[in-house]
Amino acid sequence: MRRVVVTGLGLVTPLGANVETAWANIIAGKSGAGTITRFDTTGQKCTIACEVKPKDHEYGFDPDKRVDHKIQRQVDPFIIYGIDAAGQALEDAGLTEMDEATKLRAGVSIGSGIGGLPGIEIESINLHERGPGRVSPHFVHGRLINLISGQVSIKYGLMGPNHAVVTACSTGAHSIGDAARMIKDDDADIMLAGGAESTVNPLGVAGFAQARALNMSMNDRPTEASRPYDKDRDGFVMGEGAGVVVLEEYEHAKARGAKIYAEVVGYGLSGDAYHVTAPHPEGKGAENAMRMALRKAGMEPSDIDYINAHGTSTMADTIELAAAKRVFGDDLSGASMSSTKSAIGHLLGGAGAVESIFCILALRDQIVPPTLNLHNPDEGTEGVDLVPLKAKKREVKAVLNNSFGFGGTNASLVMKAI
Amino acid sequence: MSETADRVKKIVVEHLGVEADKVTEDASFIDDLGADSLDIVELVMAFEEEFGVEIPDDAAEKITTVKDAITYIDENKG
């Protein structure tokens, strides 16, 4: 059977635009949240977000590093973040120069939950105010979700499968899981996989606020607003950015002497069949996804040392935890479970990929990232190590990442050290 | 160099992300400056905006070099 390993990582996050900076800040317990700077928030019920910082910031993002000036002008930010994270991952894997035969067997699966909402908003106003003849000729392909995969394949000449998942906040995890299957199924030897999002724009913030999904009670305390499992949590803080991994067939990676971070061993998917935004109250879908991922991995619940929770800082946190307790036992069989959304907010379609990378780094460094702002754990959290406030050194041999999305779509990934 | 030429070249540099010294009057948008057909649509829109001229599709199709653009604008601006 073909095995799939991770050989490269790339991150653009509110706490750093490369893997080492973002991870160091996560482990140090920093928060990427702040008052929204991207637009005038007058009249918005939510005025905070975890924005990717500008390039002059200590851990800001410089789009000029990997994205042509011309492309930057034509596409939405989620595509720029995705291209950059993909470039980072290829550089990390030592795969920026591939021969033609390798490129034929190298594909891309980088999705997004929403896609180019800022550009859609701007061009809608433009259409309304100035007419159809003023709409940009780059409007459509600068906003489409599969255009990270398209742009990356063009930039690096990757002629294998070109795919893009759209499953709301499960996108990043599904992207990695689906791409791993493409390698297992012999469609490709190398896949760039992940997700990206950037909807910190007036329409995006207003839309999530109207859906009562965002925290709107702590606009004056942005760094305290994302507080998964805490009694005072009342909605997520929007994040933005991208996470991309290089997945590679194990023998292919070994033959070229690649650095191997982890093996993707289990992938579980399910549907809640319940409600468009609310999770199933008993977390049935979440439970089914976790059980399937463990079964595919051929592992026992007690084999898992760290769970990166979906944990958005909403009422759904304790539903996920109850589901995890049914799968892993009341003490999660000693596993630690934390939510890095407490630090970087909810990256929506990027979340599952970014958080899978944090799982991989936990494996590498034998340390688990904290759940920030967890001062008063909610009922149902007793007996579980939610890694409150501070990162924790511990043995980490296998990890599980959960991602759940609107529409009731769930994905779990299991990875382990090799 | 005419004032129109200056402004046209500035738009071309900005939109196509090319070095200013490559934008000579004889330069072809597609062959020399790496533009594709959509980039030309966008350039034409930018010229219309900058100079307050209307460039209909049949005229736009004949604009293939920097010089073509300058000439058309000089002949048609109000």
mmCIF file of C-alpha atoms in Angstrom, chain B residues 36-73:
data_model
loop_
_atom_site.group_PDB
_atom_site.id
_atom_site.type_symbol
_atom_site.label_atom_id
_atom_site.label_comp_id
_atom_site.label_asym_id
_atom_site.label_seq_id
_atom_site.Cartn_x
_atom_site.Cartn_y
_atom_site.Cartn_z
ATOM 1 C CA ASP B 36 -2.373 38.555 -22.287
ATOM 2 C CA SER B 37 -5.699 39.484 -23.873
ATOM 3 C CA LEU B 38 -7.307 40.194 -20.494
ATOM 4 C CA ASP B 39 -4.454 42.467 -19.488
ATOM 5 C CA ILE B 40 -5.149 44.481 -22.633
ATOM 6 C CA VAL B 41 -8.834 44.798 -21.716
ATOM 7 C CA GLU B 42 -7.720 46.114 -18.340
ATOM 8 C CA LEU B 43 -5.188 48.507 -19.882
ATOM 9 C CA VAL B 44 -7.801 49.911 -22.226
ATOM 10 C CA MET B 45 -10.133 50.469 -19.274
ATOM 11 C CA ALA B 46 -7.334 52.292 -17.455
ATOM 12 C CA PHE B 47 -6.636 54.507 -20.501
ATOM 13 C CA GLU B 48 -10.343 55.345 -20.767
ATOM 14 C CA GLU B 49 -10.383 56.320 -17.123
ATOM 15 C CA GLU B 50 -7.155 58.323 -17.179
ATOM 16 C CA PHE B 51 -7.882 60.304 -20.349
ATOM 17 C CA GLY B 52 -11.686 60.444 -20.323
ATOM 18 C CA VAL B 53 -11.855 58.854 -23.769
ATOM 19 C CA GLU B 54 -14.054 56.026 -24.926
ATOM 20 C CA ILE B 55 -12.210 53.242 -26.730
ATOM 21 C CA PRO B 56 -14.739 50.954 -28.478
ATOM 22 C CA ASP B 57 -13.923 47.243 -28.883
ATOM 23 C CA ASP B 58 -13.069 47.507 -32.593
ATOM 24 C CA ALA B 59 -10.598 50.311 -31.874
ATOM 25 C CA ALA B 60 -9.183 48.494 -28.862
ATOM 26 C CA GLU B 61 -8.407 45.450 -30.996
ATOM 27 C CA LYS B 62 -6.087 47.590 -33.148
ATOM 28 C CA ILE B 63 -4.093 48.846 -30.159
ATOM 29 C CA THR B 64 -1.195 46.396 -29.968
ATOM 30 C CA THR B 65 1.760 48.649 -29.136
ATOM 31 C CA VAL B 66 2.403 51.489 -26.720
ATOM 32 C CA LYS B 67 2.565 53.846 -29.691
ATOM 33 C CA ASP B 68 -0.864 52.673 -30.949
ATOM 34 C CA ALA B 69 -2.337 53.631 -27.583
ATOM 35 C CA ILE B 70 -0.681 57.058 -27.475
ATOM 36 C CA THR B 71 -1.781 57.849 -31.025
ATOM 37 C CA TYR B 72 -5.381 56.786 -30.451
ATOM 38 C CA ILE B 73 -5.638 58.802 -27.246
#
